[in-house]
Short mmCIF file of C-alpha atoms (C1' of nucleotides) in Angstrom, two decimals:
data_model
loop_
_atom_site.label_atom_id
_atom_site.label_comp_id
_atom_site.label_asym_id
_atom_site.label_seq_id
_atom_site.Cartn_x
_atom_site.Cartn_y
_atom_site.Cartn_z
CA MET N 1 -60.28 -4.03 1.07
CA PRO N 2 -58.46 -2.87 -2.11
CA LYS N 3 -59.15 0.79 -2.18
CA LEU N 4 -58.53 3.86 -5.09
CA GLY N 5 -55.21 5.30 -5.09
CA MET N 6 -53.46 3.20 -2.44
CA GLU N 7 -50.39 3.64 -4.78
CA PRO N 8 -48.09 6.85 -3.11
CA ILE N 9 -49.14 5.59 0.62
CA ARG N 10 -48.02 1.88 -0.60
CA ARG N 11 -44.42 3.40 -1.78
CA ALA N 12 -44.36 5.61 1.41
CA SER N 13 -44.51 2.74 4.28
CA LEU N 14 -42.31 0.91 2.37
CA ILE N 15 -39.84 3.10 2.11
CA LYS N 16 -40.22 4.15 5.40
CA ALA N 17 -39.93 -0.11 5.83
CA THR N 18 -36.93 -0.17 3.98
CA ILE N 19 -34.58 2.24 5.93
CA ALA N 20 -36.61 0.72 9.58
CA GLU N 21 -35.37 -2.89 8.66
CA ILE N 22 -32.42 -2.18 7.52
CA GLY N 23 -31.12 -0.60 10.43
CA HIS N 24 -32.46 -2.87 12.42
CA ALA N 25 -30.71 -5.66 10.76
CA GLY N 26 -28.02 -3.81 10.30
CA THR N 27 -27.65 -5.07 6.84
CA LEU N 28 -29.32 -5.44 3.11
CA GLU N 29 -30.01 -8.84 4.09
CA VAL N 30 -32.97 -8.56 5.01
CA THR N 31 -36.29 -10.11 2.84
CA VAL N 32 -38.20 -8.48 1.25
CA SER N 33 -41.17 -10.02 2.96
CA ARG N 34 -39.40 -8.84 6.25
CA ILE N 35 -39.51 -5.40 4.90
CA ALA N 36 -43.78 -5.85 3.09
CA LYS N 37 -44.56 -7.36 6.56
CA ARG N 38 -43.64 -4.29 8.18
CA ALA N 39 -45.32 -2.29 6.11
CA GLY N 40 -48.95 -4.34 6.45
CA MET N 41 -48.51 -5.91 2.98
CA SER N 42 -47.17 -9.15 0.82
CA SER N 43 -44.07 -8.98 -0.37
CA ALA N 44 -45.79 -9.80 -4.28
CA LEU N 45 -47.15 -6.68 -3.82
CA ALA N 46 -43.64 -4.83 -2.64
CA HIS N 47 -42.38 -6.14 -6.55
CA HIS N 48 -45.63 -4.69 -7.73
CA TYR N 49 -44.59 -1.19 -6.87
CA PHE N 50 -41.10 -1.73 -7.31
CA GLY N 51 -39.97 -4.64 -9.58
CA SER N 52 -37.18 -5.40 -7.69
CA LYS N 53 -35.46 -5.15 -4.36
CA GLU N 54 -32.65 -3.27 -5.28
CA ALA N 55 -34.65 -0.87 -6.57
CA LEU N 56 -36.91 -0.68 -3.50
CA PHE N 57 -33.58 0.30 -1.49
CA LEU N 58 -32.31 3.12 -3.98
CA ALA N 59 -35.79 4.43 -3.65
CA ALA N 60 -35.74 4.65 -0.04
CA MET N 61 -32.15 6.49 -0.54
CA ARG N 62 -33.40 8.46 -3.10
CA HIS N 63 -36.04 9.94 -0.34
CA VAL N 64 -33.43 10.22 2.70
CA LEU N 65 -30.93 11.99 -0.36
CA THR N 66 -34.02 14.20 -0.49
CA LEU N 67 -34.98 14.84 2.24
CA TYR N 68 -31.35 16.19 3.16
CA GLY N 69 -31.20 18.30 0.29
CA ALA N 70 -34.33 19.71 1.63
CA GLU N 71 -32.41 20.22 4.64
CA VAL N 72 -29.45 22.01 3.65
CA ARG N 73 -31.72 24.31 0.95
CA GLY N 74 -33.36 25.14 3.65
CA ALA N 75 -30.56 25.80 6.13
CA LEU N 76 -28.34 27.63 4.02
CA ALA N 77 -31.33 30.13 3.32
CA ALA N 78 -31.41 30.72 6.98
CA ALA N 79 -27.98 31.57 7.02
CA ASP N 80 -26.16 34.95 6.58
CA GLY N 81 -22.53 35.11 6.07
CA PRO N 82 -20.00 32.57 4.46
CA GLU N 83 -19.06 30.99 7.93
CA ALA N 84 -22.86 30.56 8.73
CA ARG N 85 -23.03 29.24 5.74
CA ALA N 86 -20.23 26.18 6.25
CA ARG N 87 -22.09 26.01 9.55
CA ALA N 88 -25.58 25.64 7.93
CA VAL N 89 -24.57 22.85 6.29
CA ILE N 90 -23.08 20.78 8.68
CA ARG N 91 -25.73 21.55 11.28
CA ALA N 92 -27.94 20.10 8.77
CA SER N 93 -26.08 16.94 7.43
CA PHE N 94 -26.48 16.16 11.81
CA SER N 95 -29.79 17.09 11.86
CA PRO N 96 -31.94 14.70 13.62
CA ALA N 97 -34.09 13.92 11.06
CA ASN N 98 -30.96 12.53 9.24
CA PHE N 99 -28.34 11.28 11.96
CA ARG N 100 -31.02 8.99 13.23
CA ARG N 101 -29.50 5.40 13.20
CA GLU N 102 -31.54 3.69 11.01
CA VAL N 103 -30.79 6.32 8.25
CA VAL N 104 -27.06 6.34 9.55
CA ALA N 105 -27.06 2.26 8.86
CA ALA N 106 -28.82 2.58 5.51
CA TRP N 107 -25.93 5.20 4.45
CA LEU N 108 -23.33 2.68 5.28
CA ASN N 109 -25.14 -0.21 3.54
CA PHE N 110 -25.50 2.21 0.69
CA TYR N 111 -21.62 2.91 0.43
CA VAL N 112 -21.32 -0.60 0.11
CA LEU N 113 -23.54 -1.17 -2.79
CA ALA N 114 -21.96 2.15 -4.25
CA GLN N 115 -18.88 0.27 -4.93
CA THR N 116 -20.57 -2.61 -7.34
CA ARG N 117 -23.93 -0.95 -8.12
CA PRO N 118 -23.89 1.49 -11.22
CA GLU N 119 -26.94 3.26 -10.01
CA ALA N 120 -25.97 3.28 -6.21
CA ARG N 121 -23.23 5.16 -7.81
CA ARG N 122 -24.36 7.33 -9.20
CA LEU N 123 -26.46 8.63 -6.84
CA LEU N 124 -23.70 8.54 -4.37
CA THR N 125 -21.93 10.65 -6.71
CA VAL N 126 -24.57 13.37 -6.84
CA TYR N 127 -24.58 13.45 -3.19
CA GLN N 128 -21.38 14.35 -2.48
CA ARG N 129 -20.76 17.17 -5.64
CA ARG N 130 -23.42 18.43 -3.79
CA LEU N 131 -22.14 18.51 -0.95
CA LEU N 132 -19.12 19.37 -1.56
CA SER N 133 -19.87 22.30 -3.73
CA ASN N 134 -22.26 23.72 -0.90
CA LEU N 135 -19.01 23.51 0.92
CA SER N 136 -16.39 24.66 -1.29
CA HIS N 137 -18.21 27.37 -2.20
CA ALA N 138 -19.05 28.22 0.90
CA LEU N 139 -15.71 28.53 2.07
CA ARG N 140 -13.93 30.22 -0.51
CA PRO N 141 -14.58 33.71 0.35
CA LEU N 142 -12.88 33.13 3.29
CA LEU N 143 -9.85 30.72 2.47
CA GLY N 144 -10.18 31.04 -1.21
CA GLY N 145 -7.48 28.79 -2.47
CA GLY N 146 -7.33 26.58 0.29
CA ALA N 147 -11.36 26.01 0.10
CA GLY N 148 -11.68 23.05 -2.24
CA PRO N 149 -9.17 20.62 0.16
CA ALA N 150 -10.57 21.64 2.88
CA ALA N 151 -14.26 21.07 2.11
CA GLN N 152 -12.83 18.01 1.17
CA GLY N 153 -11.40 17.26 4.89
CA LEU N 154 -14.47 18.08 6.09
CA ALA N 155 -16.45 15.64 3.64
CA ALA N 156 -14.71 12.96 4.55
CA LEU N 157 -14.80 13.86 8.30
CA ILE N 158 -18.48 14.05 8.03
CA ASP N 159 -18.83 10.87 6.64
CA GLY N 160 -16.10 10.02 9.19
CA VAL N 161 -18.41 11.39 12.09
CA TYR N 162 -21.09 9.13 10.60
CA LEU N 163 -19.23 5.62 10.51
CA HIS N 164 -19.01 6.02 13.72
CA ALA N 165 -21.64 7.09 14.86
CA ALA N 166 -22.86 3.42 13.01
CA LEU N 167 -20.97 2.04 15.25
CA GLY N 168 -21.83 3.70 18.30
CA ALA N 169 -22.95 1.68 21.39
CA ALA N 170 -25.03 4.52 22.58
CA ALA N 171 -27.87 6.32 19.95
CA PRO N 172 -26.05 9.07 17.89
CA ASP N 173 -25.88 12.34 19.34
CA GLY N 174 -26.27 14.78 16.79
CA ALA N 175 -25.36 17.64 18.63
CA ALA N 176 -22.30 16.55 19.42
CA ALA N 177 -21.07 15.09 16.15
CA ALA N 178 -21.72 18.80 14.69
CA ARG N 179 -19.52 19.91 17.34
CA GLN N 180 -17.17 17.85 16.14
CA ALA N 181 -17.33 18.45 12.78
CA GLU N 182 -17.18 22.60 13.37
CA ALA N 183 -14.04 21.97 15.44
CA TYR N 184 -12.50 21.32 12.18
CA LEU N 185 -14.12 24.36 10.58
CA THR N 186 -13.03 26.24 13.06
CA ALA N 187 -9.54 25.14 13.37
CA MET N 188 -9.56 25.24 9.63
CA LEU N 189 -10.19 29.16 9.48
CA GLU N 190 -8.28 30.52 12.64
CA ARG N 191 -5.27 29.42 10.64
CA ARG N 192 -6.11 31.37 7.88
CA ALA N 193 -6.86 34.10 9.78
CA MET Q 1 -0.39 -35.70 -4.17
CA PRO Q 2 -1.45 -34.71 -0.70
CA LYS Q 3 1.43 -33.57 1.21
CA LEU Q 4 1.50 -32.74 4.52
CA GLY Q 5 2.30 -29.82 6.74
CA MET Q 6 -0.10 -28.12 4.41
CA GLU Q 7 -2.51 -26.34 6.66
CA PRO Q 8 -0.53 -23.14 7.44
CA ILE Q 9 -0.23 -22.86 3.40
CA ARG Q 10 -4.01 -23.30 3.01
CA ARG Q 11 -4.61 -21.26 5.77
CA ALA Q 12 -2.60 -17.99 4.67
CA SER Q 13 -3.84 -18.49 0.99
CA LEU Q 14 -7.04 -18.60 2.18
CA ILE Q 15 -6.76 -15.60 3.71
CA LYS Q 16 -5.26 -14.41 0.75
CA ALA Q 17 -7.89 -14.84 -1.47
CA THR Q 18 -10.42 -13.49 0.40
CA ILE Q 19 -9.71 -10.45 0.63
CA ALA Q 20 -8.73 -10.20 -2.94
CA GLU Q 21 -12.14 -11.72 -3.61
CA ILE Q 22 -13.77 -9.61 -1.35
CA GLY Q 23 -12.16 -6.91 -2.74
CA HIS Q 24 -12.77 -7.33 -6.50
CA ALA Q 25 -16.55 -8.13 -5.49
CA GLY Q 26 -16.98 -4.68 -3.33
CA THR Q 27 -19.48 -7.26 -1.30
CA LEU Q 28 -19.65 -9.46 1.91
CA GLU Q 29 -21.82 -11.71 -0.94
CA VAL Q 30 -18.80 -13.82 -2.46
CA THR Q 31 -19.07 -17.51 -2.04
CA VAL Q 32 -16.58 -19.41 -0.09
CA SER Q 33 -16.35 -21.73 -3.28
CA ARG Q 34 -15.28 -18.76 -5.23
CA ILE Q 35 -12.70 -17.78 -2.22
CA ALA Q 36 -11.78 -20.92 -2.39
CA LYS Q 37 -11.42 -21.65 -6.13
CA ARG Q 38 -9.32 -18.45 -6.13
CA ALA Q 39 -7.07 -20.28 -3.37
CA GLY Q 40 -6.55 -23.62 -5.64
CA MET Q 41 -8.40 -25.62 -3.62
CA SER Q 42 -12.50 -26.75 -3.35
CA SER Q 43 -14.84 -25.04 -0.70
CA ALA Q 44 -14.99 -28.46 1.15
CA LEU Q 45 -11.28 -27.65 2.36
CA ALA Q 46 -11.52 -23.95 3.33
CA HIS Q 47 -14.48 -25.26 5.42
CA HIS Q 48 -12.68 -27.94 7.28
CA TYR Q 49 -10.21 -25.03 8.03
CA PHE Q 50 -11.85 -22.24 8.84
CA GLY Q 51 -15.44 -23.91 9.96
CA SER Q 52 -18.09 -21.28 8.09
CA LYS Q 53 -17.33 -18.43 5.78
CA GLU Q 54 -17.96 -16.01 8.77
CA ALA Q 55 -14.71 -17.08 10.63
CA LEU Q 56 -12.68 -17.11 7.60
CA PHE Q 57 -14.12 -13.38 6.99
CA LEU Q 58 -13.00 -12.61 10.04
CA ALA Q 59 -9.45 -13.93 10.10
CA ALA Q 60 -8.73 -12.40 7.37
CA MET Q 61 -10.01 -9.13 9.12
CA ARG Q 62 -7.56 -10.47 11.88
CA HIS Q 63 -4.17 -10.42 9.89
CA VAL Q 64 -4.88 -7.29 8.44
CA LEU Q 65 -5.53 -5.75 12.03
CA THR Q 66 -1.77 -7.52 13.11
CA LEU Q 67 0.13 -6.37 9.80
CA TYR Q 68 -1.70 -3.10 10.30
CA GLY Q 69 -0.81 -2.80 14.30
CA ALA Q 70 3.07 -3.96 13.24
CA GLU Q 71 3.26 -1.00 10.83
CA VAL Q 72 2.19 1.24 13.74
CA ARG Q 73 4.44 -0.19 16.19
CA GLY Q 74 7.42 0.34 13.55
CA ALA Q 75 6.57 3.80 12.81
CA LEU Q 76 6.20 4.80 16.67
CA ALA Q 77 9.39 3.38 16.94
CA ALA Q 78 11.39 5.42 14.13
CA ALA Q 79 9.02 8.69 15.82
CA ASP Q 80 10.80 11.35 17.47
CA GLY Q 81 9.19 13.65 19.54
CA PRO Q 82 4.95 14.01 20.11
CA GLU Q 83 4.57 15.68 16.48
CA ALA Q 84 6.41 13.26 14.91
CA ARG Q 85 4.58 10.63 16.51
CA ALA Q 86 0.78 11.80 15.64
CA ARG Q 87 2.67 11.49 12.27
CA ALA Q 88 4.12 8.24 11.91
CA VAL Q 89 0.31 7.13 13.30
CA ILE Q 90 -1.22 8.97 10.02
CA ARG Q 91 1.10 7.58 7.84
CA ALA Q 92 0.79 4.21 8.68
CA SER Q 93 -2.52 3.81 8.61
CA PHE Q 94 -2.10 5.52 4.78
CA SER Q 95 0.63 3.13 3.81
CA PRO Q 96 0.82 1.63 0.70
CA ALA Q 97 0.13 -1.95 2.20
CA ASN Q 98 -2.84 -0.91 3.88
CA PHE Q 99 -4.25 1.49 2.03
CA ARG Q 100 -5.08 -1.08 -1.01
CA ARG Q 101 -8.34 -0.94 -3.15
CA GLU Q 102 -8.84 -4.44 -1.41
CA VAL Q 103 -8.20 -3.42 2.05
CA VAL Q 104 -10.29 -1.15 2.07
CA ALA Q 105 -13.16 -2.51 0.30
CA ALA Q 106 -12.67 -5.15 2.98
CA TRP Q 107 -12.45 -2.54 6.25
CA LEU Q 108 -15.64 -1.36 4.92
CA ASN Q 109 -17.57 -4.70 5.06
CA PHE Q 110 -15.76 -5.22 8.21
CA TYR Q 111 -17.42 -1.96 9.14
CA VAL Q 112 -21.18 -3.44 8.36
CA LEU Q 113 -20.59 -6.50 9.35
CA ALA Q 114 -19.11 -5.33 13.10
CA GLN Q 115 -23.41 -3.68 13.32
CA THR Q 116 -24.74 -7.22 13.98
CA ARG Q 117 -21.92 -9.58 14.49
CA PRO Q 118 -20.64 -9.30 18.18
CA GLU Q 119 -17.18 -11.01 17.12
CA ALA Q 120 -16.44 -8.53 14.36
CA ARG Q 121 -17.65 -5.69 17.16
CA ARG Q 122 -15.08 -7.11 19.18
CA LEU Q 123 -12.68 -6.67 16.99
CA LEU Q 124 -13.43 -3.33 15.72
CA THR Q 125 -13.35 -1.96 19.13
CA VAL Q 126 -10.10 -3.26 19.74
CA TYR Q 127 -8.29 -1.54 16.19
CA GLN Q 128 -10.82 1.50 17.15
CA ARG Q 129 -9.44 1.42 21.05
CA ARG Q 130 -5.53 1.26 19.73
CA LEU Q 131 -6.08 3.96 17.46
CA LEU Q 132 -7.66 6.20 19.37
CA SER Q 133 -4.78 6.07 22.33
CA ASN Q 134 -1.92 5.80 20.05
CA LEU Q 135 -3.72 9.17 18.76
CA SER Q 136 -4.32 11.20 22.43
CA HIS Q 137 -1.03 10.14 24.10
CA ALA Q 138 0.81 11.84 20.76
CA LEU Q 139 -1.34 14.47 21.08
CA ARG Q 140 -1.51 15.00 25.30
CA PRO Q 141 1.84 17.07 25.79
CA LEU Q 142 0.97 19.06 23.04
CA LEU Q 143 -2.55 20.01 23.53
CA GLY Q 144 -3.36 18.93 27.04
CA GLY Q 145 -6.96 18.47 27.84
CA GLY Q 146 -7.94 19.35 24.07
CA ALA Q 147 -6.39 16.32 23.23
CA GLY Q 148 -8.87 13.46 24.03
CA PRO Q 149 -11.56 15.63 21.47
CA ALA Q 150 -8.74 16.34 18.84
CA ALA Q 151 -7.68 12.11 18.98
CA GLN Q 152 -11.59 11.62 18.29
CA GLY Q 153 -12.19 14.39 15.55
CA LEU Q 154 -8.57 12.76 13.58
CA ALA Q 155 -9.36 8.91 14.29
CA ALA Q 156 -13.42 9.88 12.34
CA LEU Q 157 -11.05 12.14 9.97
CA ILE Q 158 -9.35 9.09 8.73
CA ASP Q 159 -12.17 6.39 8.83
CA GLY Q 160 -13.82 8.73 6.60
CA VAL Q 161 -10.64 8.87 4.40
CA TYR Q 162 -10.47 5.45 3.98
CA LEU Q 163 -14.69 5.44 3.22
CA HIS Q 164 -13.62 8.20 0.12
CA ALA Q 165 -10.66 6.08 -0.94
CA ALA Q 166 -13.06 2.89 -1.28
CA LEU Q 167 -15.70 4.28 -3.53
CA GLY Q 168 -13.08 6.79 -5.45
CA ALA Q 169 -13.13 6.32 -8.93
CA ALA Q 170 -8.93 5.97 -9.98
CA ALA Q 171 -6.90 3.89 -6.86
CA PRO Q 172 -6.04 4.90 -3.79
CA ASP Q 173 -3.77 7.72 -2.78
CA GLY Q 174 -1.78 6.84 0.10
CA ALA Q 175 0.22 9.75 0.01
CA ALA Q 176 -2.66 12.19 -0.14
CA ALA Q 177 -4.91 10.67 1.49
CA ALA Q 178 -2.09 11.54 4.51
CA ARG Q 179 -1.52 14.69 3.94
CA GLN Q 180 -5.47 15.22 4.14
CA ALA Q 181 -5.28 14.04 7.74
CA GLU Q 182 -2.33 15.88 8.12
CA ALA Q 183 -3.44 19.05 7.35
CA TYR Q 184 -6.07 18.72 10.06
CA LEU Q 185 -3.47 17.50 12.93
CA THR Q 186 -1.33 20.68 11.54
CA ALA Q 187 -4.46 22.94 11.63
CA MET Q 188 -4.85 21.63 15.05
CA LEU Q 189 -1.72 22.16 16.51
CA GLU Q 190 -1.56 25.93 14.92
CA ARG Q 191 -4.52 26.70 16.69
CA ARG Q 192 -3.22 25.96 20.13
CA ALA Q 193 0.25 27.49 19.25
"C1'" DG F 1 11.60 -53.74 4.23
"C1'" DA F 2 7.39 -55.02 3.52
"C1'" DT F 3 2.74 -55.42 7.03
"C1'" DT F 4 -0.57 -52.93 9.20
"C1'" DG F 5 -2.97 -49.10 10.83
"C1'" DT F 6 -3.32 -43.73 12.18
"C1'" DT F 7 -3.32 -39.07 10.44
"C1'" DT F 8 -3.83 -35.89 7.13
"C1'" DA F 9 -5.42 -33.93 3.20
"C1'" DT F 10 -8.99 -33.69 0.20
"C1'" DT F 11 -12.84 -33.73 -2.94
"C1'" DG F 12 -17.42 -34.32 -4.89
"C1'" DA F 13 -21.52 -34.87 -4.17
"C1'" DT F 14 -25.70 -33.40 -1.59
"C1'" DC F 15 -28.86 -31.85 1.79
"C1'" DC F 16 -30.95 -28.32 2.61
"C1'" DG F 17 -33.01 -23.75 3.68
"C1'" DT F 18 -33.39 -19.26 1.85
"C1'" DC F 19 -35.32 -15.52 -0.82
"C1'" DA F 20 -36.59 -13.28 -5.23
"C1'" DA F 21 -39.63 -13.11 -8.34
"C1'" DT F 22 -43.53 -14.72 -10.35
"C1'" DC F 23 -48.55 -16.02 -11.65
"C1'" DA F 24 -53.25 -17.11 -11.07
"C1'" DA F 25 -56.92 -15.84 -8.81
"C1'" DC F 26 -59.81 -13.27 -5.71
"C1'" DA F 27 -61.62 -8.08 -4.14
"C1'" DA F 28 -63.34 -4.02 -4.40
"C1'" DC F 29 -64.03 0.26 -7.41
"C1'" DC F 30 -66.13 2.89 -10.76
"C1'" DG M 1 -66.45 -5.52 -16.82
"C1'" DG M 2 -62.51 -2.83 -16.90
"C1'" DT M 3 -58.84 -1.08 -13.67
"C1'" DT M 4 -56.36 -1.28 -9.08
"C1'" DG M 5 -55.02 -3.42 -5.80
"C1'" DT M 6 -54.16 -7.68 -3.33
"C1'" DT M 7 -52.45 -12.09 -1.56
"C1'" DG M 8 -51.09 -17.37 -1.18
"C1'" DA M 9 -48.96 -20.24 -3.56
"C1'" DT M 10 -45.17 -21.48 -6.93
"C1'" DT M 11 -40.94 -21.66 -8.74
"C1'" DG M 12 -36.32 -21.60 -9.72
"C1'" DA M 13 -31.86 -20.53 -8.37
"C1'" DC M 14 -28.38 -20.13 -5.39
"C1'" DG M 15 -24.69 -21.07 -1.78
"C1'" DG M 16 -23.30 -22.38 2.58
"C1'" DA M 17 -22.58 -26.85 5.39
"C1'" DT M 18 -21.90 -31.38 5.49
"C1'" DC M 19 -20.18 -36.37 4.37
"C1'" DA M 20 -18.66 -40.39 2.39
"C1'" DA M 21 -14.65 -41.52 -0.11
"C1'" DT M 22 -10.21 -41.55 -1.79
"C1'" DA M 23 -5.05 -41.17 -1.04
"C1'" DA M 24 -0.78 -39.73 0.29
"C1'" DA M 25 2.56 -39.52 4.12
"C1'" DC M 26 4.07 -41.18 8.72
"C1'" DA M 27 4.67 -44.25 12.64
"C1'" DA M 28 4.95 -48.81 14.98
"C1'" DT M 29 5.46 -53.59 14.11
"C1'" DC M 30 7.88 -57.50 13.02
#
DNA sequence: GATTGTTTATTGATCCGTCAATCAACAACC
DNA sequence: GGTTGTTGATTGACGGATCAATAAACAATC
């Protein structure tokens, strides 16, 4: 039943299955076979399209990152004024698409991987820089020289909230998480004012 | 040339080697053989004393947690007044002993493990509850009903800073990290005042 | 203070399972 | 008939756990 033009479809379902499987297992120690099975194909095909397990996982993270980036850009475009821009970045970080259990689990494992694999580290650095730059640009008009440290703190807080979400018993609550991060922002701004 | 009374010595050096090896590899995927080798014995002996790789790692984390707990207790005892108590908890969290690269790496992997292994989850819950309780008790006199959420946020921030430390290129800077967390605290307090 | 027996410490070898990766071969399509 | 898609079977490596065997230290007994 092979059809032509399968490649993009296969790639997409493998990426989706990778996230799902890692989210389900909570670990990077999922077999390629399991992922492939979930995506409805044999493990050999997964290797055919991605070359290696690690490449598959990195592709999945790249996908997550792309979605996140798009969401942030969209929210920023719709935001009016510096404070709204900062809040937009926060809300995008905790949007339903990004703050799903599986995605958060993937992030957590991605962090671990980034400690040793240069390619993962590179990808992570891109994300961190972008987030930091978005935040400090938004905060600069409000906090001036204090924008850098405030952005740094906010970035750490966002990652911390992600971490807690990965470990919480209940399903992650994006709205509550966003409120938590926004409280920090509010405190920082009021302090200045 | 076996001597008697080796058990506590062996256990201690295995635990130390486990942290070191995981810190070095950045991953839980270190072989028992490597750990045992670093501790100066065969892998069989490691199994003899701890039963399994996972049990060994959990023992190592229990050890880290114990040290951390002791440090927090000490800092709290020396603190004078609510705000000083809150700052004491923060400083203890980033003390040189706890905020070493290896320890932070171990924490990161511990988080991942806690997603699936009940025993790890249990241990983590103990830590989280203790931290949260310490923080909210300290903040209650200052923030009243706002103490809960503030403590929650502070806990998330602390974990986030740990996360960033695990990934930073440079060696973790405990003083800088503590300042970051204390800035949050300051902002929260000033807001109330 | 030798003899015998018991416990503790320790290892090398190895079993057994797992898994990423490869390959040969087959199927559909143009 | 060449390209694309697909798989089952296989391999090679690795690693956790186990175990039989060895040896020192100690203890009880005579």
